[in-house]
XYZ file of C-alpha atoms in Angstrom:
784
model
C -13.903 37.904 -17.054
C -11.807 35.198 -18.636
C -13.703 31.956 -19.192
C -12.229 28.683 -20.438
C -15.429 26.935 -21.477
C -14.401 25.869 -24.977
C -14.775 22.224 -23.955
C -17.424 22.539 -21.263
C -20.167 23.814 -23.583
C -19.861 21.121 -26.303
C -19.521 18.403 -23.651
C -22.688 19.666 -22.007
C -24.557 19.422 -25.307
C -23.133 15.984 -26.064
C -24.213 14.631 -22.696
C -27.694 16.099 -23.120
C -28.032 14.035 -26.293
C -26.594 10.957 -24.604
C -29.091 11.318 -21.761
C -31.909 11.586 -24.283
C -30.678 8.434 -26.054
C -30.346 6.469 -22.815
C -33.812 7.579 -21.747
C -35.227 6.513 -25.119
C -33.583 3.052 -25.214
C -32.872 2.077 -21.564
C -32.840 -1.688 -22.121
C -30.188 -1.416 -24.818
C -27.878 0.608 -22.544
C -28.618 -1.700 -19.619
C -28.014 -5.064 -21.264
C -25.029 -3.988 -23.394
C -22.666 -3.419 -20.425
C -23.877 -6.635 -18.798
C -22.842 -8.610 -21.891
C -19.482 -6.778 -21.946
C -18.921 -7.680 -18.289
C -19.668 -11.334 -18.996
C -17.117 -11.364 -21.817
C -14.347 -9.541 -19.929
C -15.035 -11.524 -16.770
C -13.640 -14.604 -18.475
C -10.242 -12.938 -18.096
C -10.204 -14.175 -14.503
C -9.140 -17.566 -15.803
C -5.713 -15.924 -16.132
C -5.649 -14.979 -12.443
C -2.429 -16.475 -11.027
C -2.958 -19.319 -8.601
C -0.311 -20.315 -6.083
C 2.262 -18.258 -7.948
C 5.100 -16.982 -5.811
C 5.333 -13.203 -5.935
C 8.834 -11.777 -6.170
C 8.974 -9.254 -3.322
C 12.268 -7.815 -4.515
C 10.871 -7.186 -7.973
C 7.669 -5.580 -6.681
C 8.823 -3.608 -3.632
C 12.356 -2.526 -4.467
C 13.111 0.345 -6.878
C 13.282 -0.470 -10.563
C 16.746 0.124 -12.016
C 18.244 0.950 -8.626
C 22.034 1.394 -8.333
C 22.258 -1.666 -6.080
C 20.901 -3.927 -8.818
C 23.561 -2.661 -11.218
C 26.206 -3.160 -8.548
C 24.956 -6.688 -7.911
C 25.211 -7.498 -11.614
C 28.853 -6.404 -11.631
C 29.655 -8.457 -8.511
C 27.922 -11.566 -9.900
C 29.778 -11.261 -13.189
C 33.208 -10.936 -11.586
C 32.963 -13.063 -8.427
C 31.598 -16.578 -8.413
C 31.242 -18.774 -5.335
C 31.186 -22.510 -4.743
C 29.200 -23.506 -1.667
C 30.096 -27.170 -1.934
C 33.512 -26.664 -0.327
C 33.267 -23.697 1.986
C 30.284 -21.431 2.431
C 30.631 -17.715 3.170
C 27.466 -15.624 3.489
C 29.362 -12.337 3.248
C 30.683 -13.292 -0.193
C 27.252 -14.081 -1.622
C 25.782 -11.439 -3.929
C 22.185 -12.496 -3.266
C 20.313 -13.785 -0.258
C 20.601 -17.555 0.053
C 18.240 -20.018 1.678
C 18.659 -20.035 5.431
C 16.938 -20.634 8.739
C 17.780 -18.369 11.648
C 17.117 -18.967 15.332
C 17.772 -16.326 17.978
C 18.334 -17.814 21.415
C 18.192 -15.294 24.250
C 17.864 -15.190 27.998
C 16.702 -12.632 30.531
C 19.589 -13.569 32.791
C 22.588 -11.188 32.879
C 24.503 -13.385 30.425
C 24.223 -16.525 28.347
C 27.816 -17.457 29.197
C 26.841 -20.211 31.650
C 27.263 -23.969 31.072
C 23.653 -24.840 31.948
C 22.347 -22.173 29.563
C 24.716 -23.273 26.794
C 23.476 -26.828 27.336
C 19.960 -25.704 26.441
C 21.237 -23.769 23.418
C 23.117 -26.897 22.338
C 19.982 -29.009 22.825
C 18.054 -26.591 20.622
C 20.787 -26.737 17.981
C 20.800 -30.554 17.937
C 17.025 -30.573 17.493
C 17.293 -28.253 14.513
C 20.218 -30.218 13.073
C 18.107 -33.366 13.334
C 15.611 -31.799 10.965
C 18.297 -31.796 8.287
C 18.034 -35.592 8.137
C 15.118 -36.182 5.831
C 13.631 -39.653 5.906
C 13.351 -41.229 2.477
C 10.878 -43.763 1.197
C 13.272 -46.630 1.968
C 13.870 -45.674 5.585
C 16.590 -43.848 7.517
C 19.313 -44.983 5.164
C 17.976 -42.724 2.449
C 18.880 -39.325 3.807
C 19.685 -35.951 2.349
C 21.937 -33.355 3.919
C 21.277 -29.851 2.660
C 23.173 -27.528 4.976
C 25.890 -25.365 3.457
C 29.216 -26.320 5.089
C 31.372 -23.587 6.587
C 34.548 -25.628 6.396
C 36.132 -28.155 4.075
C 35.130 -30.972 6.427
C 31.486 -30.314 5.670
C 30.536 -29.191 9.174
C 27.381 -27.116 9.550
C 28.086 -24.845 12.499
C 25.314 -22.265 13.090
C 27.437 -20.264 15.566
C 31.225 -20.371 16.092
C 31.051 -19.836 19.854
C 28.537 -22.647 20.284
C 30.642 -24.872 18.030
C 33.720 -24.234 20.192
C 31.783 -25.149 23.352
C 30.331 -28.288 21.749
C 33.846 -29.460 20.818
C 35.148 -28.788 24.317
C 32.480 -28.915 27.004
C 34.952 -27.860 29.714
C 35.682 -24.626 27.843
C 35.774 -21.764 30.312
C 32.959 -19.479 29.102
C 34.200 -16.769 31.478
C 37.511 -16.523 29.623
C 36.528 -16.496 25.951
C 38.864 -14.367 23.861
C 37.688 -12.461 20.829
C 38.119 -12.562 17.865
C 40.253 -15.740 18.153
C 40.203 -18.371 20.847
C 43.711 -18.390 22.314
C 43.462 -22.009 23.327
C 42.385 -23.093 19.831
C 43.911 -21.229 16.896
C 41.288 -22.766 14.640
C 38.543 -21.384 16.799
C 38.117 -18.168 14.895
C 34.895 -16.289 15.751
C 34.258 -14.271 12.590
C 30.564 -13.820 13.251
C 30.931 -12.888 16.897
C 29.974 -9.205 16.555
C 26.851 -10.153 14.663
C 26.103 -12.894 17.193
C 24.918 -10.422 19.803
C 28.086 -10.593 21.931
C 28.896 -7.578 24.089
C 32.617 -7.004 24.409
C 34.353 -6.137 27.647
C 37.854 -5.378 28.911
C 40.908 -5.787 26.689
C 43.652 -8.290 27.462
C 46.682 -7.939 25.264
C 45.783 -8.174 21.617
C 42.445 -9.839 22.326
C 39.350 -8.967 24.257
C 37.425 -10.980 26.815
C 33.755 -11.723 26.291
C 32.243 -10.758 29.605
C 28.610 -10.865 28.566
C 26.376 -12.278 25.837
C 22.625 -11.724 25.958
C 21.752 -13.673 22.807
C 23.162 -16.006 20.200
C 22.252 -16.232 16.562
C 22.055 -19.754 15.180
C 22.256 -19.372 11.413
C 21.650 -22.447 9.243
C 22.582 -21.799 5.619
C 21.382 -24.237 2.968
C 22.874 -25.260 -0.336
C 21.530 -23.327 -3.316
C 24.171 -23.722 -6.018
C 22.235 -26.323 -8.006
C 18.574 -25.935 -8.918
C 17.836 -29.323 -7.359
C 19.500 -28.337 -4.085
C 17.664 -25.014 -4.109
C 14.274 -26.716 -4.402
C 15.134 -29.250 -1.705
C 16.303 -26.461 0.578
C 13.011 -24.603 0.158
C 11.081 -27.743 1.005
C 13.207 -28.209 4.111
C 12.570 -24.621 5.172
C 8.827 -25.182 4.924
C 9.325 -28.369 6.965
C 11.324 -26.353 9.491
C 8.593 -23.712 9.782
C 5.939 -26.359 10.307
C 7.937 -28.212 12.950
C 9.811 -25.574 14.919
C 7.088 -24.465 17.363
C 6.157 -28.030 18.343
C 9.807 -29.005 18.477
C 10.631 -26.086 20.792
C 7.708 -26.901 23.082
C 8.855 -30.516 23.248
C 12.327 -29.461 24.402
C 10.827 -27.763 27.478
C 13.481 -25.052 27.529
C 13.669 -23.241 30.870
C 16.759 -21.066 30.673
C 16.369 -19.604 27.202
C 13.747 -18.441 24.758
C 13.952 -18.779 20.999
C 12.461 -17.044 17.972
C 12.909 -18.066 14.361
C 12.896 -16.829 10.789
C 13.771 -18.158 7.340
C 14.589 -16.745 3.936
C 11.087 -17.798 2.822
C 9.303 -16.157 5.744
C 8.743 -12.749 4.145
C 7.190 -14.330 1.091
C 5.028 -16.860 2.891
C 3.816 -14.506 5.593
C 3.048 -11.737 3.100
C 0.950 -14.089 1.003
C -0.804 -15.492 4.069
C -1.583 -12.008 5.386
C -2.954 -10.929 2.018
C -5.358 -13.865 1.856
C -6.976 -12.787 5.121
C -8.277 -9.617 3.480
C -10.412 -11.432 0.873
C -13.343 -12.197 3.243
C -13.385 -8.526 4.237
C -14.468 -7.573 0.722
C -17.845 -9.219 1.251
C -18.332 -7.241 4.448
C -17.322 -4.004 2.715
C -19.748 -4.722 -0.113
C -22.590 -5.259 2.368
C -21.751 -2.058 4.262
C -21.697 -0.015 1.040
C -25.093 -1.393 0.024
C -26.549 -0.536 3.436
C -25.068 2.956 3.300
C -26.353 3.522 -0.233
C -29.844 2.419 0.802
C -29.862 4.608 3.914
C -28.530 7.694 2.133
C -30.935 7.392 -0.811
C -33.981 6.221 1.129
C -37.003 8.516 1.096
C -40.352 8.301 2.838
C -41.797 9.318 -0.505
C -42.701 6.142 -2.350
C -42.384 7.890 -5.712
C -38.958 9.490 -5.217
C -37.476 6.721 -3.099
C -34.215 5.576 -4.710
C -33.454 2.524 -2.612
C -33.360 0.092 -5.549
C -31.463 2.540 -7.709
C -28.782 2.806 -5.011
C -28.473 -0.969 -4.806
C -28.034 -1.213 -8.568
C -25.434 1.559 -8.396
C -23.334 -0.618 -6.085
C -23.870 -3.582 -8.404
C -22.633 -1.519 -11.363
C -19.418 -0.833 -9.437
C -18.952 -4.565 -8.928
C -19.481 -5.050 -12.652
C -16.783 -2.446 -13.283
C -14.352 -4.333 -11.039
C -14.996 -7.555 -12.935
C -14.597 -5.821 -16.301
C -11.509 -3.798 -15.398
C -9.664 -6.652 -13.736
C -10.687 -9.082 -16.479
C -9.332 -6.764 -19.183
C -6.028 -6.272 -17.358
C -5.629 -10.027 -16.878
C -6.329 -10.574 -20.572
C -3.640 -8.009 -21.392
C -1.159 -9.801 -19.149
C -0.731 -7.066 -16.536
C 0.684 -8.865 -13.462
C -1.751 -9.230 -10.577
C 0.312 -8.458 -7.480
C -0.983 -8.912 -3.975
C -1.242 -5.193 -3.246
C -3.879 -4.972 -5.988
C -6.192 -6.757 -3.528
C -6.627 -3.306 -1.938
C -8.089 -1.917 -5.143
C -11.658 -3.333 -4.970
C -12.174 -1.780 -1.528
C -11.167 1.612 -2.868
C -13.144 1.289 -6.089
C -16.201 0.139 -4.181
C -16.151 3.321 -2.121
C -15.177 5.688 -4.920
C -17.299 4.133 -7.644
C -20.580 5.041 -5.969
C -19.622 8.727 -5.748
C -20.843 9.507 -9.259
C -24.029 7.590 -8.531
C -24.858 9.935 -5.669
C -24.307 12.986 -7.876
C -26.560 11.606 -10.614
C -29.287 10.685 -8.126
C -29.051 14.155 -6.599
C -29.439 15.726 -10.063
C -32.393 13.433 -10.830
C -34.162 14.431 -7.637
C -34.039 18.055 -8.756
C -35.835 17.386 -12.068
C -39.540 17.984 -12.544
C -41.580 14.908 -11.776
C -44.095 15.737 -14.520
C -41.502 15.786 -17.359
C -41.056 12.631 -19.410
C -38.158 10.287 -18.708
C -36.072 11.368 -21.699
C -36.296 15.036 -20.707
C -35.427 14.315 -17.098
C -32.453 12.099 -17.940
C -31.224 14.618 -20.504
C -31.332 17.268 -17.772
C -29.486 14.962 -15.355
C -26.714 14.295 -17.849
C -26.461 17.998 -18.631
C -26.028 18.910 -14.954
C -24.045 15.958 -13.634
C -22.234 14.241 -16.512
C -19.730 17.045 -17.152
C -18.915 17.224 -13.470
C -18.377 13.474 -13.078
C -16.416 13.445 -16.350
C -13.987 16.008 -14.958
C -13.503 14.090 -11.716
C -13.168 10.752 -13.519
C -10.515 12.101 -15.867
C -8.567 13.584 -12.978
C -8.863 10.425 -10.869
C -7.732 8.213 -13.714
C -4.863 10.567 -14.551
C -3.833 10.603 -10.898
C -3.627 6.825 -10.918
C -1.903 6.577 -14.274
C 0.772 9.014 -13.118
C 1.668 6.285 -10.634
C 3.274 4.499 -13.571
C 6.198 6.944 -13.353
C 7.142 5.647 -9.894
C 10.084 3.309 -9.391
C 8.079 0.544 -7.705
C 6.389 -2.081 -9.864
C 3.782 -2.905 -7.216
C 2.627 0.728 -7.262
C 2.621 0.764 -11.059
C 0.419 -2.323 -11.317
C -1.923 -1.120 -8.577
C -2.408 2.199 -10.344
C -2.979 0.557 -13.736
C -5.625 -1.804 -12.353
C -7.389 0.888 -10.340
C -7.272 3.591 -13.017
C -8.642 1.242 -15.668
C -11.418 0.010 -13.391
C -12.436 3.581 -12.573
C -12.852 4.150 -16.317
C -15.261 1.229 -16.389
C -17.070 2.695 -13.361
C -17.573 5.902 -15.296
C -18.668 4.088 -18.457
C -21.197 1.987 -16.554
C -22.483 5.060 -14.715
C -23.414 6.880 -17.921
C -24.787 3.753 -19.588
C -26.319 0.976 -17.513
C -26.829 3.029 -14.340
C -28.389 5.848 -16.336
C -30.602 3.259 -18.030
C -31.697 1.857 -14.683
C -32.411 5.419 -13.524
C -34.625 5.864 -16.595
C -36.470 2.630 -15.869
C -36.975 3.747 -12.288
C -38.314 7.021 -13.676
C -41.001 5.038 -15.447
C -41.764 3.342 -12.136
C -42.194 6.783 -10.605
C -44.821 7.663 -13.229
C -46.729 4.408 -12.703
C -46.578 4.782 -8.941
C -47.727 8.394 -9.133
C -50.668 7.477 -11.355
C -51.558 4.617 -9.003
C -51.590 6.923 -6.023
C -53.656 9.539 -7.856
C -56.293 6.917 -8.559
C -56.141 5.884 -4.917
C -57.042 9.447 -3.907
C -60.365 9.150 -5.781
C -61.112 5.600 -4.604
C -62.840 4.576 -1.426
C -60.801 4.569 1.763
C -60.308 0.790 1.878
C -59.055 0.615 -1.719
C -56.854 3.652 -1.194
C -55.097 2.046 1.786
C -54.483 -1.118 -0.209
C -52.984 0.781 -3.137
C -50.771 2.860 -0.874
C -49.375 -0.263 0.725
C -48.326 -1.502 -2.733
C -46.153 1.600 -3.145
C -44.048 1.040 -0.033
C -42.866 3.231 1.591
C -46.255 4.915 1.438
C -46.976 8.502 2.319
C -48.851 11.453 0.900
C -48.492 12.368 -2.750
C -45.256 14.200 -3.609
C -45.290 17.814 -4.640
C -45.546 17.641 -8.426
C -44.301 21.187 -8.957
C -41.461 20.992 -6.461
C -38.059 19.503 -7.050
C -38.324 16.974 -4.276
C -35.091 18.053 -2.619
C -33.560 15.662 -0.144
C -33.735 16.848 3.495
C -29.920 16.915 3.625
C -29.839 19.288 0.634
C -32.219 21.552 2.493
C -30.000 21.329 5.567
C -27.014 22.589 3.572
C -29.113 25.381 2.043
C -31.068 26.576 5.074
C -28.721 25.937 7.978
C -25.141 24.936 7.190
C -24.592 27.363 4.290
C -25.846 30.507 6.074
C -23.949 29.520 9.226
C -20.688 28.947 7.315
C -20.896 32.254 5.432
C -21.427 34.375 8.527
C -18.569 36.706 9.500
C -17.878 34.933 12.785
C -17.736 31.526 11.139
C -15.377 32.771 8.433
C -12.937 34.065 11.049
C -13.079 30.734 12.878
C -12.539 28.786 9.639
C -9.460 30.880 8.807
C -7.993 30.236 12.268
C -8.836 26.534 11.989
C -7.096 26.331 8.626
C -3.969 28.067 9.956
C -3.814 25.535 12.810
C -4.304 22.697 10.317
C -1.601 23.818 7.902
C 0.954 24.602 10.666
C 0.422 21.173 12.238
C 0.678 19.514 8.839
C 3.932 21.222 7.885
C 5.438 20.286 11.245
C 4.361 16.669 10.738
C 5.945 16.556 7.279
C 9.375 16.936 8.881
C 8.650 14.096 11.316
C 7.654 11.431 8.788
C 9.857 8.341 8.814
C 10.979 6.803 5.528
C 11.092 3.226 4.335
C 9.088 0.006 4.512
C 9.896 -2.097 7.562
C 10.341 -5.758 6.668
C 8.080 -6.867 9.506
C 5.301 -4.800 7.944
C 4.901 -7.425 5.230
C 3.643 -9.959 7.773
C 0.632 -9.979 10.067
C 0.905 -8.720 13.631
C 0.582 -12.192 15.151
C 3.195 -13.725 12.873
C 6.334 -15.382 14.231
C 8.246 -12.861 12.107
C 7.352 -9.959 14.413
C 8.973 -11.269 17.633
C 12.015 -12.356 15.640
C 12.665 -8.835 14.357
C 11.881 -7.366 17.766
C 14.563 -9.534 19.364
C 16.984 -8.853 16.531
C 16.459 -5.122 16.899
C 17.050 -5.317 20.661
C 20.207 -7.445 20.616
C 21.678 -7.350 17.122
C 21.117 -3.825 15.849
C 24.565 -2.456 16.681
C 26.241 -4.067 13.692
C 24.883 -3.458 10.223
C 25.529 -5.206 6.914
C 28.987 -6.269 5.805
C 29.697 -4.015 2.832
C 31.752 -5.248 -0.099
C 34.105 -2.679 -1.593
C 34.791 -3.737 -5.176
C 37.458 -2.293 -7.429
C 37.156 -2.435 -11.165
C 39.991 -2.991 -13.651
C 43.084 -1.289 -12.227
C 46.800 -1.420 -13.035
C 47.600 -3.573 -10.005
C 51.218 -4.058 -11.072
C 51.849 -0.369 -10.596
C 53.222 -0.005 -7.084
C 51.347 3.243 -6.450
C 48.049 1.682 -7.555
C 48.651 -1.516 -5.596
C 49.064 0.422 -2.372
C 45.541 1.776 -2.827
C 43.875 -1.595 -3.369
C 42.968 -4.571 -1.210
C 43.084 -8.349 -1.552
C 43.064 -9.904 -5.020
C 40.126 -12.230 -5.554
C 39.562 -12.740 -9.242
C 42.211 -13.722 -11.803
C 41.548 -13.962 -15.558
C 44.254 -14.688 -18.067
C 46.918 -13.568 -15.586
C 45.121 -10.253 -15.246
C 43.330 -9.032 -12.134
C 40.047 -7.700 -13.469
C 38.548 -6.936 -10.074
C 39.166 -7.263 -6.361
C 37.073 -6.838 -3.249
C 37.395 -6.111 0.444
C 34.876 -6.148 3.299
C 34.052 -3.484 5.840
C 31.729 -3.841 8.825
C 29.119 -1.123 9.370
C 27.792 -0.094 12.766
C 24.766 1.746 14.172
C 22.672 1.745 10.998
C 19.483 0.198 12.343
C 17.214 3.161 11.579
C 16.017 4.117 8.110
C 17.726 7.500 8.388
C 21.090 5.935 9.232
C 20.742 3.381 6.440
C 20.100 6.180 3.984
C 23.095 8.192 5.259
C 25.372 5.137 5.159
C 24.378 4.371 1.575
C 24.883 7.958 0.432
C 28.195 8.369 2.239
C 29.683 5.087 0.994
C 28.646 5.770 -2.578
C 29.905 9.329 -2.274
C 33.310 8.129 -1.099
C 33.465 5.544 -3.888
C 32.573 8.168 -6.499
C 35.343 10.480 -5.323
C 37.980 7.760 -5.101
C 40.936 8.000 -7.504
C 40.443 4.378 -8.568
C 37.079 3.043 -9.821
C 35.172 1.649 -6.851
C 31.672 0.490 -6.023
C 30.119 -0.648 -2.745
C 27.566 -3.403 -2.432
C 25.572 -5.522 -0.035
C 22.520 -7.592 -0.870
C 20.504 -5.473 1.580
C 21.208 -2.393 -0.551
C 18.532 -3.663 -2.960
C 15.961 -2.644 -0.347
C 17.971 0.211 1.151
C 17.718 2.044 -2.162
C 14.079 2.818 -1.398
C 15.262 5.195 1.341
C 17.263 7.160 -1.206
C 14.501 7.590 -3.770
C 11.181 7.439 -1.912
C 11.008 11.185 -1.260
C 12.087 12.005 -4.808
C 9.524 9.584 -6.249
C 6.753 10.938 -4.065
C 7.458 14.570 -4.920
C 7.728 13.786 -8.625
C 4.456 11.837 -8.633
C 2.633 14.553 -6.716
C 3.918 17.308 -9.028
C 3.068 15.396 -12.218
C -0.397 14.489 -10.958
C -1.077 18.025 -9.718
C -0.068 19.530 -13.071
C -2.376 17.087 -14.817
C -5.198 18.094 -12.467
C -4.579 21.777 -13.136
C -4.578 21.363 -16.917
C -7.772 19.293 -16.889
C -9.555 21.709 -14.580
C -8.394 24.647 -16.701
C -9.913 23.062 -19.790
C -13.140 21.717 -18.318
C -14.065 24.068 -15.465
C -15.393 27.352 -16.901
C -13.201 29.701 -14.874
C -9.382 29.792 -14.504
C -9.537 31.117 -10.922
C -11.521 28.035 -10.005
C -8.698 25.861 -11.404
C -6.192 27.666 -9.220
C -8.338 27.113 -6.140
C -8.665 23.415 -6.931
C -4.895 23.135 -7.352
C -4.411 24.947 -4.050
C -6.795 22.506 -2.369
C -4.873 19.548 -3.779
C -1.571 20.865 -2.415
C -3.170 21.616 0.944
C -4.675 18.126 1.284
C -1.409 16.431 0.258
C 0.519 18.409 2.874
C -2.114 17.602 5.486
C -2.161 13.877 4.772
C 1.648 13.680 4.713
C 1.967 15.596 7.967
C -0.651 13.614 9.853
C 0.913 10.357 8.665
C 3.644 11.048 11.208
C 1.082 11.505 13.998
C -0.532 8.163 13.088
C 2.720 6.155 12.853
C 2.629 5.717 9.082
C 5.965 5.694 7.255
C 6.632 7.173 3.849
C 7.133 4.026 1.769
C 5.939 2.542 -1.504
C 2.513 1.787 0.014
C 1.884 5.252 1.450
C 3.355 6.891 -1.655
C 0.743 5.066 -3.717
C -1.967 6.403 -1.438
C -0.633 9.950 -1.651
C -1.041 9.774 -5.418
C -4.613 8.620 -4.816
C -5.134 11.554 -2.494
C -4.540 13.997 -5.361
C -7.430 12.699 -7.410
C -9.822 12.510 -4.474
C -9.055 15.972 -3.154
C -9.703 17.273 -6.662
C -13.116 15.576 -6.649
C -14.328 17.229 -3.475
C -13.221 20.711 -4.390
C -13.909 20.621 -8.144
C -17.601 19.862 -7.631
C -18.054 22.764 -5.219
C -15.932 25.177 -7.282
C -17.788 24.210 -10.461
C -21.149 24.881 -8.814
C -19.863 28.165 -7.326
C -18.605 29.672 -10.598
C -21.684 28.401 -12.464
C -24.102 29.984 -10.005
C -26.196 32.954 -11.166
C -26.698 34.284 -7.652
C -25.727 37.957 -7.176
C -23.477 37.703 -4.086
C -20.545 35.437 -3.278
C -22.217 34.246 -0.074
C -25.293 33.178 -2.009
C -23.106 31.444 -4.586
C -21.391 29.465 -1.816
C -24.746 28.540 -0.256
C -26.148 27.386 -3.587
C -23.012 25.314 -4.273
C -23.408 23.604 -0.900
C -27.123 23.098 -1.558
C -26.511 21.441 -4.912
C -23.457 19.339 -4.108
C -22.812 19.437 -0.364
C -24.704 16.222 0.316
C -23.213 14.262 -2.637
C -19.713 15.299 -1.506
C -20.504 14.146 2.029
C -21.917 10.896 0.660
C -18.779 10.379 -1.412
C -16.485 10.817 1.581
C -18.562 8.564 3.810
C -18.970 5.850 1.172
C -15.218 5.709 0.549
C -14.442 5.525 4.266
C -17.036 2.784 4.685
C -15.599 0.923 1.699
C -12.122 0.742 3.236
C -12.969 0.800 6.958
C -13.014 -2.984 7.146
C -9.281 -2.913 6.347
C -8.643 -1.322 9.742
C -9.630 -4.640 11.329
C -6.843 -6.341 9.392
C -3.823 -7.425 11.410
C -1.456 -6.428 8.609
C 0.341 -3.081 8.430
C -0.089 -2.684 4.666
C -3.875 -2.901 4.756
C -4.214 -0.783 7.898
C -1.984 1.842 6.307
C -4.223 1.842 3.263
C -7.220 2.610 5.486
C -5.408 5.261 7.511
C -4.327 7.313 4.519
C -7.653 7.001 2.703
C -9.372 8.074 5.926
C -7.126 11.136 6.183
C -7.741 11.941 2.518
C -11.507 11.710 2.944
C -11.588 13.794 6.135
C -9.281 16.529 4.855
C -10.733 16.440 1.347
C -14.297 16.767 2.634
C -13.194 19.523 5.034
C -11.715 21.469 2.126
C -14.729 20.870 -0.109
C -17.401 21.634 2.484
C -15.693 24.181 4.769
C -12.417 25.753 3.651
C -12.971 26.250 -0.095
C -16.564 27.623 0.191
C -15.313 30.195 2.700
C -12.150 31.094 0.766
C -14.133 31.554 -2.464
C -16.204 34.279 -0.811
C -13.056 36.374 -0.276
C -12.525 36.917 -4.021
């Protein structure tokens, strides 16, 4: 057979020596990492406080076409809001407050209803008057005027009615009021107005279910921009009370501002911090329960607690180092400690399991050397693959994913380092406790009954003396060896497992074609946020019309008659030369992610094929670009990470066939998680893509441990090899899956989509990964 153990053998020897050294000098290896943690922990002084996170920078693709298009538009077209404001001509989103007024009556086009809308508008307009220190005379007006007269009209139809209260709302013409030539309604389609029958060149508005009141604020000057942001915060604080005070009966109103995404995202993220303490407590309880023994000598309750503490030390060290290095701490990184807390204890369980199989009568150095020989190579392989899986996230086009992966991958390295140093040292010290406890109990056996009972009570939990010649296997290890393993390797069970896998993979592939793409804006806020009803109402009444797209021409010979016929209005003049021009087109029916993606591709495709140089742009395209690249980014990340996993397993697992099986398991778990995302209402976006990268490393962990034990087994038959692999590592794999689920389960109680999504995908990864490691792979290995 072909074996690739050129690295496995020397690593095994090196870890044997390390285990001997740790067992010989436990206090040195225990205190050293504690001092390192104290030093790196000072990096938290660089943790940003009250710093506004740029959502566009973190959650839109890096180097996207829309950002290049925006740069061209900004360079060639400047705007001056002081005279006449036009939102469609702005290249970036400006400060604004938006109120959607709607009614459940057949139409808003009734005088009494418009009176309430007008009352609401006046109340909002009153907020523009900011009282100064010297009284009402010191006021500031920050709205962006839509006309040269400085008027701040939030809706043209409402403005027309306010100017002429006897205006017949049953005979409103669109797009221009016939009775008032100046009464142009340019925003009418986007104001939720449903058009009816045609009369001559105009149409009659027969119904309007909702009106959009849009209050744009001045942002040209830095001073005005800051004042506008302060007013928006004032607006958000006052609107609910103001609306309740108006006692509106005919209409309902929801609101949103240009700051809402940012503020609500930050507020939602802060709610997850208290959950970390709960997760930490749950992990400690799980570690105690899973490592508790009614054998006072082999009980590993305190070792398990210290294992969780070492993970916390790793989080402090890893995060402190990254903050020292200046790696930005984005809000999504707040997910990382929950994941690390669950994953970091996995190696602890494997080391404890290996320790329990050593001979109780050997000295501590021999036992720890044996533990490192059996477990250290295995946890080294899984650590390398996990860290590589995270670091491959750097190749994605989303900065938030990049920073999350850097923080998590680095912290997992510290988890590994602390496992083979301070945790191993604590295990050695506990080994000395075992010897003392055993000697104490032996003396108690020869003492009188009263003294014996007293001594046993000092070694809580007390029981009979352990079997000195036995390995002290945990009952769950015996369960996998005596019951689960033989049951799984029976002919009937194998047939059932094959059928179960076929059902799993068919369902997963079907689900992969049902997954929706893109991050919904409302997902950045909590479920009970005012943002959610606003977008619900907008989707119901205002989804027909999409963004106003700017078609921009580059330098063209406009004086050529043939060229001029192909171009639109001339906007920018420079030295008597037209360097660029633009026109506007209104999109329709692009509310879904799929339609947004098609619109973007079609418009850019048309522009690319045009005889004259064209580009298309809207400020929303900055976020729409994620629809165009999310699948490509996900596939690329999965392929790169999977190749890295295959190469590592080929070098460190002593059998190439085993590497192929591990790679197969990774692909199978990724397909399963992606497919079942659709069944659990999880979109493919930057957040879920990050978790799919995580899934690669975790699925490798589950299967690599079992495959490594299978190919290393000296048993004569494949069934016996599978049973021994389950006996040695079945329980640690189960512990790993459960600990990770427990570590992130508290996120399911969060009322924010991002954190719930994080739990959902990790849960799917753990379930499918454990199923492959404990059921599918052991059975499939017996076929070859």
